[in-house]
PDB file of C-alpha atoms in Angstrom:
ATOM      1  CA  MET R   1     -74.382 -15.886 175.092  1.00  0.00           C
ATOM      2  CA  PRO R   2     -72.429 -15.464 171.844  1.00  0.00           C
ATOM      3  CA  GLY R   3     -70.191 -12.424 171.851  1.00  0.00           C
ATOM      4  CA  SER R   4     -69.915 -12.160 175.645  1.00  0.00           C
ATOM      5  CA  VAL R   5     -66.226 -11.484 176.025  1.00  0.00           C
ATOM      6  CA  ASP R   6     -64.371  -9.993 178.968  1.00  0.00           C
ATOM      7  CA  TRP R   7     -62.604  -6.980 177.444  1.00  0.00           C
ATOM      8  CA  SER R   8     -60.771  -6.299 180.727  1.00  0.00           C
ATOM      9  CA  SER R   9     -58.475  -9.201 179.830  1.00  0.00           C
ATOM     10  CA  VAL R  10     -57.090  -7.064 176.967  1.00  0.00           C
ATOM     11  CA  ASP R  11     -54.436  -4.679 178.333  1.00  0.00           C
ATOM     12  CA  GLY R  12     -54.829  -0.905 178.013  1.00  0.00           C
ATOM     13  CA  GLY R  13     -51.920  -0.444 175.589  1.00  0.00           C
ATOM     14  CA  ALA R  14     -53.373  -2.975 173.175  1.00  0.00           C
ATOM     15  CA  MET R  15     -56.791  -1.330 173.509  1.00  0.00           C
ATOM     16  CA  GLY R  16     -55.243   2.061 172.666  1.00  0.00           C
ATOM     17  CA  GLN R  17     -53.550   0.556 169.602  1.00  0.00           C
ATOM     18  CA  LEU R  18     -56.827  -1.090 168.612  1.00  0.00           C
ATOM     19  CA  LYS R  19     -58.605   2.280 168.848  1.00  0.00           C
ATOM     20  CA  ALA R  20     -55.838   3.939 166.771  1.00  0.00           C
ATOM     21  CA  GLY R  21     -56.129   1.208 164.140  1.00  0.00           C
ATOM     22  CA  PHE R  22     -59.911   1.632 164.151  1.00  0.00           C
ATOM     23  CA  GLU R  23     -59.498   5.348 163.402  1.00  0.00           C
ATOM     24  CA  ASN R  24     -56.841   4.768 160.714  1.00  0.00           C
ATOM     25  CA  TYR R  25     -58.820   2.118 158.889  1.00  0.00           C
ATOM     26  CA  GLY R  26     -62.091   3.980 159.458  1.00  0.00           C
ATOM     27  CA  LYS R  27     -60.924   7.035 157.551  1.00  0.00           C
ATOM     28  CA  PHE R  28     -59.235   5.088 154.751  1.00  0.00           C
ATOM     29  CA  GLY R  29     -61.048   6.038 151.535  1.00  0.00           C
ATOM     30  CA  ASP R  30     -64.009   7.537 153.423  1.00  0.00           C
ATOM     31  CA  LYS R  31     -64.736  11.242 152.905  1.00  0.00           C
ATOM     32  CA  THR R  32     -67.531  11.194 155.488  1.00  0.00           C
ATOM     33  CA  PHE R  33     -65.331   9.887 158.325  1.00  0.00           C
ATOM     34  CA  THR R  34     -66.223  11.533 161.639  1.00  0.00           C
ATOM     35  CA  GLY R  35     -63.539   9.980 163.811  1.00  0.00           C
ATOM     36  CA  ASN R  36     -65.673   7.359 165.503  1.00  0.00           C
ATOM     37  CA  ASN R  37     -67.147   5.156 162.783  1.00  0.00           C
ATOM     38  CA  MET R  38     -66.023   2.470 160.354  1.00  0.00           C
ATOM     39  CA  ALA R  39     -67.655   0.884 157.335  1.00  0.00           C
ATOM     40  CA  LEU R  40     -67.735  -2.869 156.917  1.00  0.00           C
ATOM     41  CA  LYS R  41     -65.456  -2.778 153.863  1.00  0.00           C
ATOM     42  CA  ASN R  42     -62.754  -1.028 155.923  1.00  0.00           C
ATOM     43  CA  ALA R  43     -63.149  -3.500 158.793  1.00  0.00           C
ATOM     44  CA  ASP R  44     -62.864  -6.400 156.334  1.00  0.00           C
ATOM     45  CA  LYS R  45     -59.738  -4.799 154.846  1.00  0.00           C
ATOM     46  CA  TRP R  46     -58.199  -4.564 158.312  1.00  0.00           C
ATOM     47  CA  LEU R  47     -59.037  -8.174 159.173  1.00  0.00           C
ATOM     48  CA  LYS R  48     -57.664  -9.350 155.837  1.00  0.00           C
ATOM     49  CA  GLU R  49     -54.400  -7.400 156.154  1.00  0.00           C
ATOM     50  CA  ALA R  50     -53.964  -8.592 159.753  1.00  0.00           C
ATOM     51  CA  GLU R  51     -54.558 -12.171 158.571  1.00  0.00           C
ATOM     52  CA  VAL R  52     -57.577 -12.674 160.838  1.00  0.00           C
ATOM     53  CA  LEU R  53     -59.807 -13.710 157.935  1.00  0.00           C
ATOM     54  CA  GLY R  54     -59.357 -17.294 156.840  1.00  0.00           C
ATOM     55  CA  LYS R  55     -61.126 -20.644 157.164  1.00  0.00           C
ATOM     56  CA  LYS R  56     -62.678 -19.910 160.555  1.00  0.00           C
ATOM     57  CA  ILE R  57     -63.855 -16.357 159.748  1.00  0.00           C
ATOM     58  CA  THR R  58     -64.884 -15.299 156.247  1.00  0.00           C
ATOM     59  CA  THR R  59     -66.231 -12.064 154.784  1.00  0.00           C
ATOM     60  CA  THR R  60     -69.671 -13.674 154.740  1.00  0.00           C
ATOM     61  CA  ASP R  61     -69.399 -14.167 158.499  1.00  0.00           C
ATOM     62  CA  THR R  62     -68.308 -10.570 158.975  1.00  0.00           C
ATOM     63  CA  SER R  63     -71.268  -9.284 156.928  1.00  0.00           C
ATOM     64  CA  ILE R  64     -73.842 -11.342 158.820  1.00  0.00           C
ATOM     65  CA  THR R  65     -72.357 -10.406 162.192  1.00  0.00           C
ATOM     66  CA  PHE R  66     -72.165  -6.728 161.144  1.00  0.00           C
ATOM     67  CA  LYS R  67     -75.905  -6.672 160.426  1.00  0.00           C
ATOM     68  CA  LYS R  68     -76.604  -8.396 163.752  1.00  0.00           C
ATOM     69  CA  VAL R  69     -74.607  -5.789 165.668  1.00  0.00           C
ATOM     70  CA  VAL R  70     -75.562  -2.531 163.921  1.00  0.00           C
ATOM     71  CA  GLY R  71     -78.890  -3.397 162.293  1.00  0.00           C
ATOM     72  CA  ASN R  72     -79.975  -3.485 158.676  1.00  0.00           C
ATOM     73  CA  ALA R  73     -80.126   0.273 158.057  1.00  0.00           C
ATOM     74  CA  ALA R  74     -76.715   1.310 159.445  1.00  0.00           C
ATOM     75  CA  LYS R  75     -73.715   1.522 157.118  1.00  0.00           C
ATOM     76  CA  THR R  76     -71.045   2.103 159.779  1.00  0.00           C
ATOM     77  CA  MET R  77     -70.222   0.973 163.298  1.00  0.00           C
ATOM     78  CA  THR R  78     -68.802   2.791 166.304  1.00  0.00           C
ATOM     79  CA  PHE R  79     -65.797   1.548 168.269  1.00  0.00           C
ATOM     80  CA  ASP R  80     -68.040  -0.047 170.917  1.00  0.00           C
ATOM     81  CA  GLN R  81     -70.026  -1.802 168.184  1.00  0.00           C
ATOM     82  CA  PHE R  82     -66.709  -2.855 166.628  1.00  0.00           C
ATOM     83  CA  LYS R  83     -65.719  -4.510 169.905  1.00  0.00           C
ATOM     84  CA  GLN R  84     -69.085  -6.303 170.008  1.00  0.00           C
ATOM     85  CA  TRP R  85     -68.602  -7.360 166.404  1.00  0.00           C
ATOM     86  CA  LEU R  86     -65.116  -8.727 167.130  1.00  0.00           C
ATOM     87  CA  ALA R  87     -66.419 -10.572 170.198  1.00  0.00           C
ATOM     88  CA  GLN R  88     -69.168 -12.265 168.181  1.00  0.00           C
ATOM     89  CA  LEU R  89     -66.707 -13.244 165.454  1.00  0.00           C
ATOM     90  CA  ALA R  90     -64.360 -14.654 168.114  1.00  0.00           C
ATOM     91  CA  ALA R  91     -67.195 -16.632 169.694  1.00  0.00           C
ATOM     92  CA  GLN R  92     -68.083 -18.016 166.280  1.00  0.00           C
ATOM     93  CA  ALA R  93     -64.465 -18.958 165.512  1.00  0.00           C
ATOM     94  CA  ASN R  94     -63.761 -20.568 168.888  1.00  0.00           C
ATOM     95  CA  LYS R  95     -66.826 -21.556 170.892  1.00  0.00           C
ATOM     96  CA  GLU R  96     -64.790 -23.047 173.776  1.00  0.00           C
ATOM     97  CA  ASP R  97     -62.552 -20.020 174.430  1.00  0.00           C
ATOM     98  CA  PRO R  98     -63.896 -16.776 172.915  1.00  0.00           C
ATOM     99  CA  ASN R  99     -61.748 -14.677 175.317  1.00  0.00           C
ATOM    100  CA  GLY R 100     -58.584 -16.354 174.061  1.00  0.00           C
ATOM    101  CA  GLU R 101     -59.702 -15.917 170.465  1.00  0.00           C
ATOM    102  CA  VAL R 102     -60.367 -12.189 171.028  1.00  0.00           C
ATOM    103  CA  GLN R 103     -56.901 -11.781 172.502  1.00  0.00           C
ATOM    104  CA  LYS R 104     -55.387 -13.495 169.444  1.00  0.00           C
ATOM    105  CA  MET R 105     -57.433 -11.280 167.122  1.00  0.00           C
ATOM    106  CA  VAL R 106     -56.482  -8.106 169.013  1.00  0.00           C
ATOM    107  CA  ALA R 107     -52.799  -9.129 168.922  1.00  0.00           C
ATOM    108  CA  LYS R 108     -52.964  -9.556 165.138  1.00  0.00           C
ATOM    109  CA  LEU R 109     -54.940  -6.345 164.628  1.00  0.00           C
ATOM    110  CA  THR R 110     -52.609  -4.232 166.783  1.00  0.00           C
ATOM    111  CA  ARG R 111     -49.602  -5.379 164.756  1.00  0.00           C
ATOM    112  CA  ASN R 112     -51.234  -3.813 161.713  1.00  0.00           C
ATOM    113  CA  THR R 113     -52.718  -0.426 162.648  1.00  0.00           C
ATOM    114  CA  GLY R 114     -52.352   1.350 159.294  1.00  0.00           C
ATOM    115  CA  PRO R 115     -54.013   0.478 155.992  1.00  0.00           C
ATOM    116  CA  GLY R 116     -51.816  -0.762 153.192  1.00  0.00           C
ATOM    117  CA  THR R 117     -52.125   0.122 149.541  1.00  0.00           C
ATOM    118  CA  THR R 118     -50.993  -2.981 147.708  1.00  0.00           C
ATOM    119  CA  GLY R 119     -51.591  -3.106 143.993  1.00  0.00           C
ATOM    120  CA  THR R 120     -51.548   0.664 143.492  1.00  0.00           C
ATOM    121  CA  THR R 121     -49.720   2.270 140.609  1.00  0.00           C
ATOM    122  CA  ASP R 122     -46.308   3.746 141.363  1.00  0.00           C
ATOM    123  CA  VAL R 123     -44.961   6.890 139.730  1.00  0.00           C
ATOM    124  CA  ILE R 124     -43.081   6.001 136.573  1.00  0.00           C
ATOM    125  CA  ASP R 125     -39.834   7.854 136.010  1.00  0.00           C
ATOM    126  CA  VAL R 126     -38.698   6.498 132.655  1.00  0.00           C
ATOM    127  CA  GLY R 127     -38.209   7.811 129.163  1.00  0.00           C
ATOM    128  CA  GLY R 128     -39.978  11.044 128.308  1.00  0.00           C
ATOM    129  CA  VAL R 129     -42.122  11.326 131.405  1.00  0.00           C
ATOM    130  CA  ASN R 130     -39.795  13.821 133.116  1.00  0.00           C
ATOM    131  CA  ARG R 131     -39.536  15.931 130.000  1.00  0.00           C
ATOM    132  CA  LEU R 132     -43.287  15.938 129.458  1.00  0.00           C
ATOM    133  CA  SER R 133     -44.170  16.840 133.035  1.00  0.00           C
ATOM    134  CA  ASP R 134     -41.547  19.585 133.516  1.00  0.00           C
ATOM    135  CA  THR R 135     -43.596  22.810 133.546  1.00  0.00           C
ATOM    136  CA  THR R 136     -40.509  25.015 132.972  1.00  0.00           C
ATOM    137  CA  LYS R 137     -40.270  23.698 129.416  1.00  0.00           C
ATOM    138  CA  TYR R 138     -43.886  24.504 128.497  1.00  0.00           C
ATOM    139  CA  THR R 139     -44.419  27.170 125.839  1.00  0.00           C
ATOM    140  CA  GLY R 140     -47.283  29.194 124.447  1.00  0.00           C
ATOM    141  CA  MET R 141     -50.660  29.102 126.149  1.00  0.00           C
ATOM    142  CA  HIS R 142     -49.666  26.074 128.262  1.00  0.00           C
ATOM    143  CA  LYS R 143     -46.911  28.129 129.905  1.00  0.00           C
ATOM    144  CA  GLU R 144     -49.539  30.579 131.173  1.00  0.00           C
ATOM    145  CA  ARG R 145     -51.290  27.825 133.152  1.00  0.00           C
ATOM    146  CA  PHE R 146     -48.468  27.636 135.741  1.00  0.00           C
ATOM    147  CA  ASP R 147     -46.801  30.143 138.062  1.00  0.00           C
ATOM    148  CA  ALA R 148     -43.019  30.543 138.575  1.00  0.00           C
ATOM    149  CA  GLU R 149     -42.799  27.567 140.971  1.00  0.00           C
ATOM    150  CA  GLY R 150     -44.604  25.255 138.552  1.00  0.00           C
ATOM    151  CA  LYS R 151     -47.876  25.166 140.492  1.00  0.00           C
ATOM    152  CA  GLY R 152     -51.080  25.282 138.479  1.00  0.00           C
ATOM    153  CA  LYS R 153     -53.060  28.529 138.447  1.00  0.00           C
ATOM    154  CA  GLY R 154     -56.433  26.792 138.289  1.00  0.00           C
ATOM    155  CA  ILE R 155     -59.292  28.351 136.327  1.00  0.00           C
ATOM    156  CA  SER R 156     -57.412  31.615 135.804  1.00  0.00           C
ATOM    157  CA  GLY R 157     -54.695  29.705 133.948  1.00  0.00           C
ATOM    158  CA  ARG R 158     -57.172  27.936 131.656  1.00  0.00           C
ATOM    159  CA  GLU R 159     -59.593  30.717 130.748  1.00  0.00           C
ATOM    160  CA  ASP R 160     -59.290  34.369 129.812  1.00  0.00           C
ATOM    161  CA  VAL R 161     -60.888  36.388 132.584  1.00  0.00           C
ATOM    162  CA  HIS R 162     -62.659  39.422 131.145  1.00  0.00           C
ATOM    163  CA  GLU R 163     -62.588  42.624 133.179  1.00  0.00           C
ATOM    164  CA  ASN R 164     -65.565  44.303 131.453  1.00  0.00           C
ATOM    165  CA  SER R 165     -63.969  47.691 132.149  1.00  0.00           C
ATOM    166  CA  GLY R 166     -64.722  49.155 128.724  1.00  0.00           C
ATOM    167  CA  TYR R 167     -61.086  49.300 127.623  1.00  0.00           C
ATOM    168  CA  VAL R 168     -59.431  47.107 125.020  1.00  0.00           C
ATOM    169  CA  GLY R 169     -56.960  44.545 126.324  1.00  0.00           C
ATOM    170  CA  ASN R 170     -53.607  46.257 125.661  1.00  0.00           C
ATOM    171  CA  TYR R 171     -54.632  49.872 126.356  1.00  0.00           C
ATOM    172  CA  LYS R 172     -51.960  51.428 128.585  1.00  0.00           C
ATOM    173  CA  GLY R 173     -53.796  54.557 129.711  1.00  0.00           C
ATOM    174  CA  LYS R 174     -56.576  52.903 131.660  1.00  0.00           C
ATOM    175  CA  ASP R 175     -58.109  55.073 134.444  1.00  0.00           C
ATOM    176  CA  THR R 176     -56.112  58.165 133.347  1.00  0.00           C
ATOM    177  CA  TYR R 177     -58.982  60.200 131.838  1.00  0.00           C
ATOM    178  CA  ASP R 178     -60.043  61.817 135.126  1.00  0.00           C
ATOM    179  CA  LYS R 179     -56.446  62.772 135.964  1.00  0.00           C
ATOM    180  CA  LYS R 180     -56.045  64.739 132.692  1.00  0.00           C
ATOM    181  CA  HIS R 181     -59.334  66.685 132.912  1.00  0.00           C
TER     182      HIS R 181
END
């Protein structure tokens, strides 16, 4: 049967690292992450970064196998479904020795248990960028948008909040009428 792999051949430490990698890649870029699910795009990212994808296993193979394991309606897979998915991919890549292929895949995946962010934009620290982003040098209404530490005040820093107390803005004797009479 395709995908029938003996997971007891994978040692416990590697299985723990595989579970940790599953959680790390599962939550990468996913606001709805619950701690026990992973989307196909994250699994593909992990396989690609671990150099498991190649001529034997492609993203087309991963998509087809994903739908076989979780069904057409599901968008994510659990860790147990992930193990099934890996086993089926291993059986497809090496029909003679799927157990050996799974062990190779697990070894590659456990070496890479955190998602990378290649191709992202780094912070530029050249020219006038420092001067323009230094909140201590802001003047006028822009100065009011930040507190003493340079943190933004949010909506209260961008809009005038009206008190609707009946007094004009700069009146100093507010709430003193009852004390005089």
